[in-house]
Short mmCIF file of C-alpha atoms in Angstrom, two decimals:
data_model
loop_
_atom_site.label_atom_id
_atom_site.label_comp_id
_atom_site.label_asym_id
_atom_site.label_seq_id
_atom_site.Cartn_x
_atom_site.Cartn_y
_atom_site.Cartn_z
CA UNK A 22 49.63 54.96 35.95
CA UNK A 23 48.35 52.06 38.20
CA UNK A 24 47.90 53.93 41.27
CA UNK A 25 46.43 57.13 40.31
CA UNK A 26 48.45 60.04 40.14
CA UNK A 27 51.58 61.69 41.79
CA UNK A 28 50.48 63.94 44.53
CA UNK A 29 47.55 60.68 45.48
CA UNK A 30 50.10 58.46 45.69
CA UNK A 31 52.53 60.94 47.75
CA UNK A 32 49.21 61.73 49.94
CA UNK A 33 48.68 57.95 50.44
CA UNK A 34 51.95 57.47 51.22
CA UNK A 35 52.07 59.97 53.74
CA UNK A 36 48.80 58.81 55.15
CA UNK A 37 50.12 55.38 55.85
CA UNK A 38 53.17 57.02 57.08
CA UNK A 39 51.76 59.24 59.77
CA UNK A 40 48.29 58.15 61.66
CA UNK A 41 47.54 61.81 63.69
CA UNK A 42 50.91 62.38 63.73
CA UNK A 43 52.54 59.81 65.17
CA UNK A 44 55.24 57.62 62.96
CA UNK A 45 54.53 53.90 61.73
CA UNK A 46 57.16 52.11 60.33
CA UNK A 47 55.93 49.38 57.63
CA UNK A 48 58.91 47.70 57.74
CA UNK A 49 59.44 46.76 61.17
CA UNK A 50 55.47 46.69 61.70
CA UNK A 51 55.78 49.18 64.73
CA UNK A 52 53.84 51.99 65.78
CA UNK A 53 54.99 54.25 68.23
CA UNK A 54 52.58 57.32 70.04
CA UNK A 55 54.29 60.40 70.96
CA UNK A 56 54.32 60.12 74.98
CA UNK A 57 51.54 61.83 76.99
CA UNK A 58 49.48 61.27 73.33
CA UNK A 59 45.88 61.42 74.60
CA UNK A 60 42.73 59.62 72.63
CA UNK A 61 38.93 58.96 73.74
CA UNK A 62 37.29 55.86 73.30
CA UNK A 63 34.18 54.86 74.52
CA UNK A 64 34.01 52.00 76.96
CA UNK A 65 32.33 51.13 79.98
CA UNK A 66 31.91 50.06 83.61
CA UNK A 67 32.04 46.30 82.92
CA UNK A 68 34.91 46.66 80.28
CA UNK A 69 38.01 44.66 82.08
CA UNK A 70 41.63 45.89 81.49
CA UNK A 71 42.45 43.35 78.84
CA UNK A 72 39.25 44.33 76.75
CA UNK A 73 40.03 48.29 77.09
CA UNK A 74 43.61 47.64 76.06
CA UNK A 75 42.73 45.65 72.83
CA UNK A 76 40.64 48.73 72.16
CA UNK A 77 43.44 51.55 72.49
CA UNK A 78 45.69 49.08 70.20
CA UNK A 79 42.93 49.15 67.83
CA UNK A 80 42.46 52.93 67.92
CA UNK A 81 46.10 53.58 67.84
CA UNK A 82 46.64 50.80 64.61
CA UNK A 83 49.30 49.18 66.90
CA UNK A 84 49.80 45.55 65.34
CA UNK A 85 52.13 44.69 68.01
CA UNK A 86 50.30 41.90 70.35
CA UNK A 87 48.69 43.17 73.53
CA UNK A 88 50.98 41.07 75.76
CA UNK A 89 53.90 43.66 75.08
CA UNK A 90 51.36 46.56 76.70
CA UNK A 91 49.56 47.16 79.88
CA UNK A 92 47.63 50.08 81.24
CA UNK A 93 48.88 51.97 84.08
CA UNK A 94 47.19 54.67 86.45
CA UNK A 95 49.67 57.18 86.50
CA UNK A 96 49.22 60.05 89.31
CA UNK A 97 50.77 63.30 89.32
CA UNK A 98 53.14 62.10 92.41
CA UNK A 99 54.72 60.34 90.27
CA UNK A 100 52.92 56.76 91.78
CA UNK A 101 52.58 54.09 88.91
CA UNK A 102 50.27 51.85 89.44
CA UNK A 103 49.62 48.96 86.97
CA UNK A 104 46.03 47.79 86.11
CA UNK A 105 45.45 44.06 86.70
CA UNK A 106 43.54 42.15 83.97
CA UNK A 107 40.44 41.34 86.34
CA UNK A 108 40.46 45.42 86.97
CA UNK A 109 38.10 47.93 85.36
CA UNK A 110 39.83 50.92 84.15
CA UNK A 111 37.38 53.15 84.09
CA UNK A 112 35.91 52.30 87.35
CA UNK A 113 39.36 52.69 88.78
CA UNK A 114 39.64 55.83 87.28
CA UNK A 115 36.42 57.30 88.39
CA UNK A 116 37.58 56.23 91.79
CA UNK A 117 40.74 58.81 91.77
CA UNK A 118 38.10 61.63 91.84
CA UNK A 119 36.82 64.04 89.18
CA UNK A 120 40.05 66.28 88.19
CA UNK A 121 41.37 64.86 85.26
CA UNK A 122 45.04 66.01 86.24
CA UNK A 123 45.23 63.91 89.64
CA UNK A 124 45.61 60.58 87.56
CA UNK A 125 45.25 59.27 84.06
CA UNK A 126 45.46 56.29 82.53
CA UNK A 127 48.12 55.42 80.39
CA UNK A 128 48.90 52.65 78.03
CA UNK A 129 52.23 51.22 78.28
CA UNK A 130 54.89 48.74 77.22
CA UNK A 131 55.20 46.39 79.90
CA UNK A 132 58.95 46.21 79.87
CA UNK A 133 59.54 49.54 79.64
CA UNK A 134 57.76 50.42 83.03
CA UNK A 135 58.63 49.66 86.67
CA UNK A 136 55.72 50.61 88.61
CA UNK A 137 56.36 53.30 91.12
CA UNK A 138 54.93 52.52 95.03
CA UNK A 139 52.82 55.69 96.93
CA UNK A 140 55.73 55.50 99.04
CA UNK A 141 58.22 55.78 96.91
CA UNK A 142 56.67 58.26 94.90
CA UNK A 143 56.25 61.35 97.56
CA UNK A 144 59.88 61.49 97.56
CA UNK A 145 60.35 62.08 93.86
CA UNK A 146 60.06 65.73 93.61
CA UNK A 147 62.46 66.39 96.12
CA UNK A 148 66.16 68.00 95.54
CA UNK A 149 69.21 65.73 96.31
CA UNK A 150 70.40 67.24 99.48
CA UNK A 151 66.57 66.99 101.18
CA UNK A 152 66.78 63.00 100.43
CA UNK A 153 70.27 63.03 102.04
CA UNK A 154 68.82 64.06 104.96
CA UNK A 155 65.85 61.86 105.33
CA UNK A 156 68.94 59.36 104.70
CA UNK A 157 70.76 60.40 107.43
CA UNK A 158 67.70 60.91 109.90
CA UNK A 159 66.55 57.37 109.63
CA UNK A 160 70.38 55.99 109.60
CA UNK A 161 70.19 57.97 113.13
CA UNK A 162 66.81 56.49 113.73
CA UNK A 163 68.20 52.82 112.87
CA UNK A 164 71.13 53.05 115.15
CA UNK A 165 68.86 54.15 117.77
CA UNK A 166 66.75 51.40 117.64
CA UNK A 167 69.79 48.62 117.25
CA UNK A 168 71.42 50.34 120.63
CA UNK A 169 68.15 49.62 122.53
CA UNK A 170 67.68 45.98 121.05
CA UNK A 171 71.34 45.37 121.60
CA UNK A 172 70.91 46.62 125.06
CA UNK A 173 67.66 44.87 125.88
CA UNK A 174 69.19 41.44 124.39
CA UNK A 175 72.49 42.06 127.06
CA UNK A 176 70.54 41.97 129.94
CA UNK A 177 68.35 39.12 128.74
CA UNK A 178 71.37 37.42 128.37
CA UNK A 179 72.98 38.32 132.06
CA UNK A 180 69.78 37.06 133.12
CA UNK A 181 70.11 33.93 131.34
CA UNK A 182 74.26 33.23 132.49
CA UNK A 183 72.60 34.10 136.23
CA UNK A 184 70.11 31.61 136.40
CA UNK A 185 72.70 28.95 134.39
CA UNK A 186 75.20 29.65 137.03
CA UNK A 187 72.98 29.25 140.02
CA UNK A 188 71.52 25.79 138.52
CA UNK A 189 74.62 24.40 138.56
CA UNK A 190 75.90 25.51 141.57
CA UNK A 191 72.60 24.15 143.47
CA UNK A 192 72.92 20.79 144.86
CA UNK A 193 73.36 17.71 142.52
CA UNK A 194 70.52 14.71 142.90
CA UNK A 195 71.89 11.44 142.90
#
């Protein structure tokens, strides 16, 4: 035959199929990971977002174009924190401290990711009820604060009407 035998051809196909396990469609061009997937690749300090991402597409045989991805510091909070293009990932990753399951860095699709705030975060874990209750607490809190504005503001404005009324009934200049 043209292209060798049977079982070569159904190993090349195969091959082309599945890069370490993860499925590549030829038709549609697109290659998609399994989530959490984790490769090494050797960059350094002075390596900038953009040129660390073109290397993970690279590694990964993603044809797609590197505007569709970004890289994003992930921590186990649940904080999502994307990488900026004038950023160096593995200076910001150093940064997060030597245990490897604090933060990693992830490559993403852009759309598919809505970065997740240190605030925000910290509440993730917690059950439904518990975030009820810090609902209600600072609803409590908030009316609290709007009953003392609202007071202070009323007596401003008695204060105001006071001095109003005793201007004009002081004597006229003419």
């Amino acid at each position: 035959g043209s292209g060798g035998s049977g079982g070569e051809q159904r190993r090349l196909w195969w091959h082309r199929f599945s890069i370490s396990s993860h499925f590549y469609s030829h038709k549609t061009s697109v290659f998609t990971p399994a989530y959490g997937s984790v490769t090494n690749v050797r960059i350094n300090s002075t390596m900038s977002t953009p040129q660390v991402l073109k290397l993970l597409l690279n590694k990964f045989k993603i044809e797609n174009s590197a505007e569709e991805f970004a890289l994003y510091m992930v921590h186990t909070s649940g904080e999502k924190q994307k990488l900026r293009g004038s950023d160096f990932p593995l200076l910001a990753r150093i940064l997060q401290g030597p245990c490897e399951q604090v933060s990693k860095v992830f490559l993403m699709e852009k759309d598919q990711v809505e970065e997740v705030t240190y605030d925000v975060a910290q509440y993730i874990k917690f059950e439904m009820p518990i975030l009820r209750s810090f609902i209600q607490k600072l609803e409590e809190e908030e009316d609290r604060e709007v009953k003392k504005l609202k007071h202070k503001y009323s007596i401003l404005r008695l204060m105001i009407e006071q001095r109003l009324e005793e201007i004009s009934e002081g004597p006229t200049a003419m």
